[in-house]
Coordinates of C-alpha atoms in Angstrom, one line a residue:
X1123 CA -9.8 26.2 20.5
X1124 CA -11.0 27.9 23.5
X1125 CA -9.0 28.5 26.8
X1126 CA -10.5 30.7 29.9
X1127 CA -7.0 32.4 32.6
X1128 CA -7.1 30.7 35.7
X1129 CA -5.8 34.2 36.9
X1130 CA -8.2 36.8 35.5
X1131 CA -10.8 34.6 33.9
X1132 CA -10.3 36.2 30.4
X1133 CA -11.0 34.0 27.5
X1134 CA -8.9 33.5 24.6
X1135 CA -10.0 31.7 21.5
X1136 CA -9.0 30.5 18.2
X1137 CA -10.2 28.3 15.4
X1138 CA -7.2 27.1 14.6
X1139 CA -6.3 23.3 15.9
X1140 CA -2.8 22.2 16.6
X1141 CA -1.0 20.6 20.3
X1142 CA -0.7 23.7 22.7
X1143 CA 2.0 23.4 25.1
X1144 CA 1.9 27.1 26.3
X1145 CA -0.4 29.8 26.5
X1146 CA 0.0 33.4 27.4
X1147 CA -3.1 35.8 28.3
X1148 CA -3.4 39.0 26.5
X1149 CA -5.5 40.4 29.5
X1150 CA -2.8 39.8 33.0
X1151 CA 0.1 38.6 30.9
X1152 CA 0.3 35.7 32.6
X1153 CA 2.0 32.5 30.8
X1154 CA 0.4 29.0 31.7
X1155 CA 1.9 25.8 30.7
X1156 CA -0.7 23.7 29.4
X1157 CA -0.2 19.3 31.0
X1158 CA -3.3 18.6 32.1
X1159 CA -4.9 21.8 33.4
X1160 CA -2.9 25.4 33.1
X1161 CA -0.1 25.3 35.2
X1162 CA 1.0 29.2 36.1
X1163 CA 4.6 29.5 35.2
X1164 CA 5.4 33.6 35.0
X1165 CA 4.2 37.1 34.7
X1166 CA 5.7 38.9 32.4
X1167 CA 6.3 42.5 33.9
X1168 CA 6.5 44.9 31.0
X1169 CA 3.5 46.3 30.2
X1170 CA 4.0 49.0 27.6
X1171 CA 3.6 47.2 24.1
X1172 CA 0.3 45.7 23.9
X1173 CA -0.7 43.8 20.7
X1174 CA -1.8 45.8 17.9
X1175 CA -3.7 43.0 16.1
X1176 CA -5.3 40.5 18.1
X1177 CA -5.3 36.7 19.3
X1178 CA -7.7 35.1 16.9
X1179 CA -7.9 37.9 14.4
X1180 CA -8.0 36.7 10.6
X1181 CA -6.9 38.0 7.9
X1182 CA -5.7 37.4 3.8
X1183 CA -1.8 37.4 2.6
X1184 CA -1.4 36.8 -0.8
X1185 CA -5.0 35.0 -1.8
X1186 CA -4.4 32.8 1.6
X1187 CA -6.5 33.1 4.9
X1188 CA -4.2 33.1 8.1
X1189 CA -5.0 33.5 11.6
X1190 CA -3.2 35.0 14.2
X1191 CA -2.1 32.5 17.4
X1192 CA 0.4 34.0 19.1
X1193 CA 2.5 37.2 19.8
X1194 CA 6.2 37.6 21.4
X1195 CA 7.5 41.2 22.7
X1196 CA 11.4 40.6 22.2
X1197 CA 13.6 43.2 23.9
X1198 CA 17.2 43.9 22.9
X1199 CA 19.5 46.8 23.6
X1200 CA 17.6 47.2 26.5
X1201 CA 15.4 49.8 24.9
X1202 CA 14.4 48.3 21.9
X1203 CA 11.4 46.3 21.2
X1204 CA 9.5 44.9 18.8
X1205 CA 6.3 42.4 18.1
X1206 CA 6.2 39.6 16.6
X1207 CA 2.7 37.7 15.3
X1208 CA 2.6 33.8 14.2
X1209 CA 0.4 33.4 11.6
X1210 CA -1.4 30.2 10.7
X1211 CA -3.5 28.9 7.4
X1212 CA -5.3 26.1 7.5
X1213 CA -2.7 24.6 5.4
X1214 CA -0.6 24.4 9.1
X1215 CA 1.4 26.9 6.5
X1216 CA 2.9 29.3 8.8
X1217 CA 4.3 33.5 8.2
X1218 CA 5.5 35.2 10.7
X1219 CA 4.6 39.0 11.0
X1220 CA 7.2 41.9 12.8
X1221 CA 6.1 45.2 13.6
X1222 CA 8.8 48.2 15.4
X1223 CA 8.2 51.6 15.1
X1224 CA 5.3 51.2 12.6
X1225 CA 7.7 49.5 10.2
X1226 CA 6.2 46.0 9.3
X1227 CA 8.5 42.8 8.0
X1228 CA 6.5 39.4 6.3
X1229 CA 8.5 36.7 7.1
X1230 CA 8.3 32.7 6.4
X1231 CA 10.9 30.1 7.7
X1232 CA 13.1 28.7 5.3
X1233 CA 15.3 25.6 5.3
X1234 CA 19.1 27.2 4.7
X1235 CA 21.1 27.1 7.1
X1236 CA 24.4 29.6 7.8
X1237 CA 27.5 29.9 9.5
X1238 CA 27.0 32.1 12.1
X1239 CA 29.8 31.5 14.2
X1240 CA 31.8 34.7 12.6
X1241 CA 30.4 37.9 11.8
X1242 CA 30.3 37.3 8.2
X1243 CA 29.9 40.7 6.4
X1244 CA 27.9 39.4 3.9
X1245 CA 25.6 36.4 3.4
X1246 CA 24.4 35.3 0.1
X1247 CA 20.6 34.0 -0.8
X1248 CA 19.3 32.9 -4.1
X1249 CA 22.4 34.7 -5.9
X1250 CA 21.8 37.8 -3.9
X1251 CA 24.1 39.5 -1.5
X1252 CA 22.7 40.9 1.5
X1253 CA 24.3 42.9 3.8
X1254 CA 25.3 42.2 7.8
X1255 CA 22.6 44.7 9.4
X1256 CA 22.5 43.0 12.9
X1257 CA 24.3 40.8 15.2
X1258 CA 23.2 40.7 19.0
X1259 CA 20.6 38.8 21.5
X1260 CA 17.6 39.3 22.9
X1261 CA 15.0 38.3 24.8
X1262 CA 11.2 37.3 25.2
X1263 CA 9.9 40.6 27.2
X1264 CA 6.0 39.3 26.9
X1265 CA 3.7 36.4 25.0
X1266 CA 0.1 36.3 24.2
X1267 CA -1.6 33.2 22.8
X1268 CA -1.4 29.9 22.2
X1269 CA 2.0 28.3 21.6
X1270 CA 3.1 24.7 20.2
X1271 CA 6.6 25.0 21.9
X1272 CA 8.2 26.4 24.6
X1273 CA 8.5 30.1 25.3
X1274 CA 12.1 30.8 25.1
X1275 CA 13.5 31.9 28.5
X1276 CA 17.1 32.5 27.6
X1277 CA 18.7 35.0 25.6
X1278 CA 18.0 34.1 21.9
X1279 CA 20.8 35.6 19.2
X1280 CA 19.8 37.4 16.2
X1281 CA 21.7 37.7 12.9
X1282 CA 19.8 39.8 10.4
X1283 CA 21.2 40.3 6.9
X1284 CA 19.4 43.3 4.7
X1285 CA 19.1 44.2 0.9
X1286 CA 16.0 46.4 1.1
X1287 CA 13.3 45.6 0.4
X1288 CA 14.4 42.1 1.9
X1289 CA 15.9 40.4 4.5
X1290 CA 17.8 36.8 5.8
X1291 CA 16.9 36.9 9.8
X1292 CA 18.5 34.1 11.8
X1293 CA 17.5 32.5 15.5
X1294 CA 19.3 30.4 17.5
X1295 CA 18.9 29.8 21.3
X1296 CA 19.8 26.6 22.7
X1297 CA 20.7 24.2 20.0
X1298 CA 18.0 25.8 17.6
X1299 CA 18.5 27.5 14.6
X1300 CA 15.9 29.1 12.6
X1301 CA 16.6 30.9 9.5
X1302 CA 13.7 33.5 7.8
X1303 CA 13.4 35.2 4.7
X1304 CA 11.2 38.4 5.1
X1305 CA 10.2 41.1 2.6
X1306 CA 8.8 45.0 4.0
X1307 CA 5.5 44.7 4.1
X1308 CA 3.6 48.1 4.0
X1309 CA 0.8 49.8 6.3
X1310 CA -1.5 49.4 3.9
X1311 CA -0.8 45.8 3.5
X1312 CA -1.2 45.1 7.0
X1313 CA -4.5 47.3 6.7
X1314 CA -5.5 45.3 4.1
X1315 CA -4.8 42.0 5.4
X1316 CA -6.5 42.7 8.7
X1317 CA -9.7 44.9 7.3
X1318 CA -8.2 48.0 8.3
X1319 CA -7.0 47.8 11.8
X1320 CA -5.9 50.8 13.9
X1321 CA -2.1 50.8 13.5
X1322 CA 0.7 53.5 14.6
X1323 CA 2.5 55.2 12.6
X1324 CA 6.0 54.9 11.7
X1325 CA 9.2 56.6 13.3
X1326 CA 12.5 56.5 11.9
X1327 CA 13.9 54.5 8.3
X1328 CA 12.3 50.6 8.9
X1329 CA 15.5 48.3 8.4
X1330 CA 14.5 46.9 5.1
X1331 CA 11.9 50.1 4.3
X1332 CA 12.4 50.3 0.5
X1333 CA 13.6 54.1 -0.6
X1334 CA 10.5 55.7 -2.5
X1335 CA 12.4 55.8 -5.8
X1336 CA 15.0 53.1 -7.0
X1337 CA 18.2 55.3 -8.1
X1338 CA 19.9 52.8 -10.2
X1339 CA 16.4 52.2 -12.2
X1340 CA 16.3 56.0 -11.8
X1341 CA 19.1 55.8 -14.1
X1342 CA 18.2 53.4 -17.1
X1343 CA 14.5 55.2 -17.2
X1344 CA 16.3 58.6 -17.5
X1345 CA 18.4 57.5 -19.7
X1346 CA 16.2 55.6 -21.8
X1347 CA 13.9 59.1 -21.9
X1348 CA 17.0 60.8 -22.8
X1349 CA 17.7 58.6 -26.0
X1350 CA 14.0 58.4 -26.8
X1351 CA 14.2 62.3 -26.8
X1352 CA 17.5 62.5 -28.7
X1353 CA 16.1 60.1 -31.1
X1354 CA 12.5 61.9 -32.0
X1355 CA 14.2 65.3 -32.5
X1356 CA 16.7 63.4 -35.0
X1357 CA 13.7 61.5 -36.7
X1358 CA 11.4 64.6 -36.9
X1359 CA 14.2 67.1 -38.3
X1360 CA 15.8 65.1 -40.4
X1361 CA 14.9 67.3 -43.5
X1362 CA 14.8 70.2 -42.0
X1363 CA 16.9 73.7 -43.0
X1364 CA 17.7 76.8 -42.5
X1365 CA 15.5 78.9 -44.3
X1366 CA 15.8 82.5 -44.5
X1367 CA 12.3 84.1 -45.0
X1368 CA 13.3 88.1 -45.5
X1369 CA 16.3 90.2 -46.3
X1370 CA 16.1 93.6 -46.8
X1371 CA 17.0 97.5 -47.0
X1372 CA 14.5 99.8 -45.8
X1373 CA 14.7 103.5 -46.7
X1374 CA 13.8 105.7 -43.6
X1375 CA 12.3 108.1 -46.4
X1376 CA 10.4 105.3 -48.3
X1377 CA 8.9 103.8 -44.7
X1378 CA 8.6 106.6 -43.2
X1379 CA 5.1 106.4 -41.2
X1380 CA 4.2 103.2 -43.2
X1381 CA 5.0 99.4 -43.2
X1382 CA 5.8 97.0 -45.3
X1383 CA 4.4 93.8 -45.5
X1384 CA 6.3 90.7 -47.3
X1385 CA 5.4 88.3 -49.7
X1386 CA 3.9 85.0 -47.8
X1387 CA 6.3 81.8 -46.5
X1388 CA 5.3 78.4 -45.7
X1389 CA 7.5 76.7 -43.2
X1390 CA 7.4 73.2 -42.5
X1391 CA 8.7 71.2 -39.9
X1392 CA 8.8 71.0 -36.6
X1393 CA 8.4 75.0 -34.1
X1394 CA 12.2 76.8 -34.2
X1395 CA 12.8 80.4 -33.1
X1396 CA 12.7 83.1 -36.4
X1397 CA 15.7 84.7 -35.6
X1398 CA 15.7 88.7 -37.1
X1399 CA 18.9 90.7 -37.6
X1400 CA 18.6 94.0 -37.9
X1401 CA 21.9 96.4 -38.7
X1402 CA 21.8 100.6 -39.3
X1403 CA 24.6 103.3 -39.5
X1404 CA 23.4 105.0 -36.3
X1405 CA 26.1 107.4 -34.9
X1406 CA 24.5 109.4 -32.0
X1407 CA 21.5 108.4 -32.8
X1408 CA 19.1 105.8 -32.8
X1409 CA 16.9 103.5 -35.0
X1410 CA 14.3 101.0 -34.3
X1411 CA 12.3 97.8 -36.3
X1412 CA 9.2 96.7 -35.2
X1413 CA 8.3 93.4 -36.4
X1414 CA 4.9 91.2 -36.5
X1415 CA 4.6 87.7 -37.7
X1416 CA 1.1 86.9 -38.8
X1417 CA 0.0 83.4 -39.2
X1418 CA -2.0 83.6 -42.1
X1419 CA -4.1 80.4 -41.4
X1420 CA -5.1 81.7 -37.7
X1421 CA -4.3 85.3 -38.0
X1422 CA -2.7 85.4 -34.9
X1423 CA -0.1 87.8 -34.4
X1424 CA 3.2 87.9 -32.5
X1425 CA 4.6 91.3 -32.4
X1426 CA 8.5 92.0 -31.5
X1427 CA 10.8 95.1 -31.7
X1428 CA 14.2 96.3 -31.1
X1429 CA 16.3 99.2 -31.0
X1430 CA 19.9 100.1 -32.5
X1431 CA 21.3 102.5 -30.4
X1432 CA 25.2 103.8 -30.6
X1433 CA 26.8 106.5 -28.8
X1434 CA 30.2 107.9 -28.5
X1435 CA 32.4 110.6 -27.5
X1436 CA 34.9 112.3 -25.4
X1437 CA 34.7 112.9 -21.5
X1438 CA 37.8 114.6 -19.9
X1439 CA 39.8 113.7 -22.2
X1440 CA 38.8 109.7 -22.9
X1441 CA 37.2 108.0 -25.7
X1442 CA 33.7 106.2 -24.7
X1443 CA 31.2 104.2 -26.7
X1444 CA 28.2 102.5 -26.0
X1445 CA 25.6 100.6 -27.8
X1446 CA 26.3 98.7 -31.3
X1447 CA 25.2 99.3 -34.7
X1448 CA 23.5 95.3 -35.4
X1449 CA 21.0 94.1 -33.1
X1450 CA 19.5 90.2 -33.0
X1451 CA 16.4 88.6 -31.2
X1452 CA 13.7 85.9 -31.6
X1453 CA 10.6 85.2 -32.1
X1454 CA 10.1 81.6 -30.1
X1455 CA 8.6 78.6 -31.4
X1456 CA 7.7 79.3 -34.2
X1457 CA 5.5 76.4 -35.8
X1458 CA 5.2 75.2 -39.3
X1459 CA 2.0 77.4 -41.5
X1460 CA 1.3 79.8 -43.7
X1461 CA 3.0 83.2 -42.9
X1462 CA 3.8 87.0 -43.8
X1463 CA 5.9 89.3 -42.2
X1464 CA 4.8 93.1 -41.5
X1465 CA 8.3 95.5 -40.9
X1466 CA 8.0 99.1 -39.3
X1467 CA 11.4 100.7 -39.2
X1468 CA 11.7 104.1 -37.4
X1469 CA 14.7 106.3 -36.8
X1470 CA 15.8 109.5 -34.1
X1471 CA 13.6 112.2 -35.8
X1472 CA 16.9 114.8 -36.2
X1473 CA 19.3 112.1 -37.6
X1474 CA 19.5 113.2 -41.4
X1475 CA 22.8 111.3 -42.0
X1476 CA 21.4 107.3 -41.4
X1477 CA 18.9 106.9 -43.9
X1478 CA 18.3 103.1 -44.7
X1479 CA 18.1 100.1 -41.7
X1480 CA 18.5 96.1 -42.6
X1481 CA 16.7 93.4 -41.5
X1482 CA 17.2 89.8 -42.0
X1483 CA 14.7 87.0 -41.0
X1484 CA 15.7 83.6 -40.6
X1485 CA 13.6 80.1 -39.7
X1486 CA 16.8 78.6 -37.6
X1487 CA 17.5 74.8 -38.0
X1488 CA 15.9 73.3 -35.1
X1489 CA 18.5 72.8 -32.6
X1490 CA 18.8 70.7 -29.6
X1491 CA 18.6 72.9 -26.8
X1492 CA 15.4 71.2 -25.7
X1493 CA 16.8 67.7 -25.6
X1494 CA 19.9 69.5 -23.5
X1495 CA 17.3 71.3 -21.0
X1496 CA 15.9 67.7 -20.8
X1497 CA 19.3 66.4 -19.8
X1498 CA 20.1 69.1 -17.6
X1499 CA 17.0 68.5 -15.3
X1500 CA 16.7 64.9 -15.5
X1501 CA 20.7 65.4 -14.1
X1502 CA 19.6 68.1 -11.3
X1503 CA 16.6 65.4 -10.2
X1504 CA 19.3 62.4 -10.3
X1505 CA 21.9 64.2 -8.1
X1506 CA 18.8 65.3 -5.8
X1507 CA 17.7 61.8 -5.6
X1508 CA 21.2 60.3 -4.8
X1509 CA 21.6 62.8 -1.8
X1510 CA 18.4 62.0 -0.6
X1511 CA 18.4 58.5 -1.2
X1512 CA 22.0 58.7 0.5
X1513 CA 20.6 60.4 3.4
X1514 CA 17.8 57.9 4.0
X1515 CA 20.1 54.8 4.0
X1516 CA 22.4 56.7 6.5
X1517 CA 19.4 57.2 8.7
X1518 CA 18.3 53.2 8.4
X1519 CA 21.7 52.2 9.2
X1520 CA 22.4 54.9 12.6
X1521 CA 20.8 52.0 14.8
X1522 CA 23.4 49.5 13.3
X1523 CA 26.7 48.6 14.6
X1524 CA 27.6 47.5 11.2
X1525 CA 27.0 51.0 9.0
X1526 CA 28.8 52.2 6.0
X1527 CA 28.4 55.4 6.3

């Protein structure tokens, strides 16, 4: 189908075949009705928007080829506009394709009909609830292509209903009413489709944009991590103890300048800290227990040490104390292997009245301070989600006259 403007002798073609009654030129926006020759009817004035994609361009949706016939420019709010593609198969199956703000809706007719006499809050579609987004009137600001119908030339009123990523769009102008189902349909779908047109980008929150993360799924896969978590550590630790691994007294005198190395452990079971006590009649003074665990199957080494310090006396007049005479720290994940422990104890060189030190090793129980730091950031990502996801719905719905928030 092939038509030349009688007014700037542009041609427009198509290859798809169906009764044109109108046809609008994409070069002087000029709008013809088509009896026999093309009658001139209007210019349309606004020349802003052009077409992104154009008259004739083909492209694939869904495993089906559809070419583009026409484009509307509607107007509402007076500063608001948006395009609107027809798209035909060959099938004469139609989908019509919206683009504001570089936020794209796929939409195809669909035989419900709705009250739309009252501003129903919500309106319900194949069991789902979607919610009143938009209730106003617009018009027809420019049209490009061919046309099987009149172009409307009165205001036409627009009810849109929204449950991202979908949406219920009515028309009615005159005594016709149109009802749509549309879903978002994404820049690189439209890229796709269209082998990789040059498209604009996007500005703002699209009215049916889908949020990047689904916060109620959020919840069941956290959830579900959270129990799968929960439910490992139980499995894998089911057998396990506490097992304590060393206790002993150390003469100063005995050790002094010289360590002592223990008989070997095995532990078995899944890594938990070694937790070592160490206690010492310090008074003034000062002792200290330097402690290496040697895996025996790697020889690697992890070396720890603490000191036992406690201090005390009498400043103008008051009692003061610092320090404590029993000291405890870890050595961290400790896996299952073959080990021996190697103990240096040391005291203050002038303390002859402390002359022994304790230390006490033990392989704790696994506990499950892992599966609560799982919790705890799982919880800080979920409340960081619902803010944000919170914040993008209040900035879809800032254009609406009908926003919750």
């Amino acid at each position: 189908m092939h038509i030349t403007c009688k007014k700037c002798g542009t041609a427009t073609s198509i290859e798809s075949n169906f009764e044109i009654k109108y046809f609008g030129c994409p070069n002087c926006r000029s709008l013809f009705e088509i009896k026999e020759e093309l009658n001139f009817v209007k210019e349309f004035d606004y020349k802003s928007i052009n077409p992104l994609l154009e008259i004739g361009k083909k492209g694939i949706i869904d495993g089906v080829e559809y070419e583009i016939i026409s484009m509307l420019i509607k107007k509402f709010h007076a500063i608001h506009y948006w395009r609107e593609y027809t798209l035909k198969s060959k099938d004469d199956n139609y989908l019509y394709l919206s683009e504001s703000e570089g936020h794209w809706i796929l939409l195809e007719e669909i035989p419900e009909r709705y009250d739309v006499s009252r501003r129903y809050k919500t309106l319900t579609y194949n069991e789902i609830s979607y919610d009143l987004y938009e209730n106003t009137h617009c018009r027809v600001d420019s049209a490009y292509g061919f046309f099987d119908d009149k172009v409307p030339d009165i205001e036409i009123k627009i009810i849109e209903y929204i449950k991202p990523p979908y949406m219920v769009s009515i028309e009615k102008f005159g005594n016709v009413e149109t009802t749509y189902f549309g879903r978002h349909f994404t820049k690189n779908e439209v890229k796709k489709a269209f082998n990789n047109p040059k498209l604009p980008g996007r500005y703002g929150v699209g009215s049916v944009q889908p949020f990047l993360f689904n916060f109620h799924n959020g919840i069941l896969v956290f959830c579900s991590i959270a129990i799968l978590i929960l439910v490992t550590q139980l499995i894998v630790n089911k057998n396990r103890v506490e097992t304590e691994v060393l206790s002993r007294n150390f003469s100063f005198t005995e050790y002094n300048n010289k360590d002592f190395v223990s008989e070997s452990f095995t532990l078995q079971g899944a890594s938990a800290p070694l937790t070592i006590s160490i206690n010492s009649e310090v008074d003034n003074s000062w002792a200290n227990a330097q402690v290496a665990l040697v895996n025996e199957i790697t020889n690697e080494e992890e070396y720890a040490n603490q000191d036992i310090e406690y201090y005390h006396g009498y400043t103008d007049g008051e009692s003061w104390s610092e320090g404590g005479r029993n000291e405890e720290f870890n050595i961290c994940g400790v896996g299952e292997g073959k080990y021996h422990l190697v103990i240096t104890p040391q005291k203050q060189p002038d303390d002859t009245l402390n002359d022994r030190i304790t230390v006490k090793a033990v392989w704790k129980s696994p506990s499950l301070w892992n599966f609560f730091i799982s919790i705890l950031i799982m919880g800080i990502a979920l409340v960081i989600i619902f803010f944000a996801n919170k914040n993008f719905e209040s900035r879809r719905w800032e254009n609406s006259d009908f926003s919750p928030f």
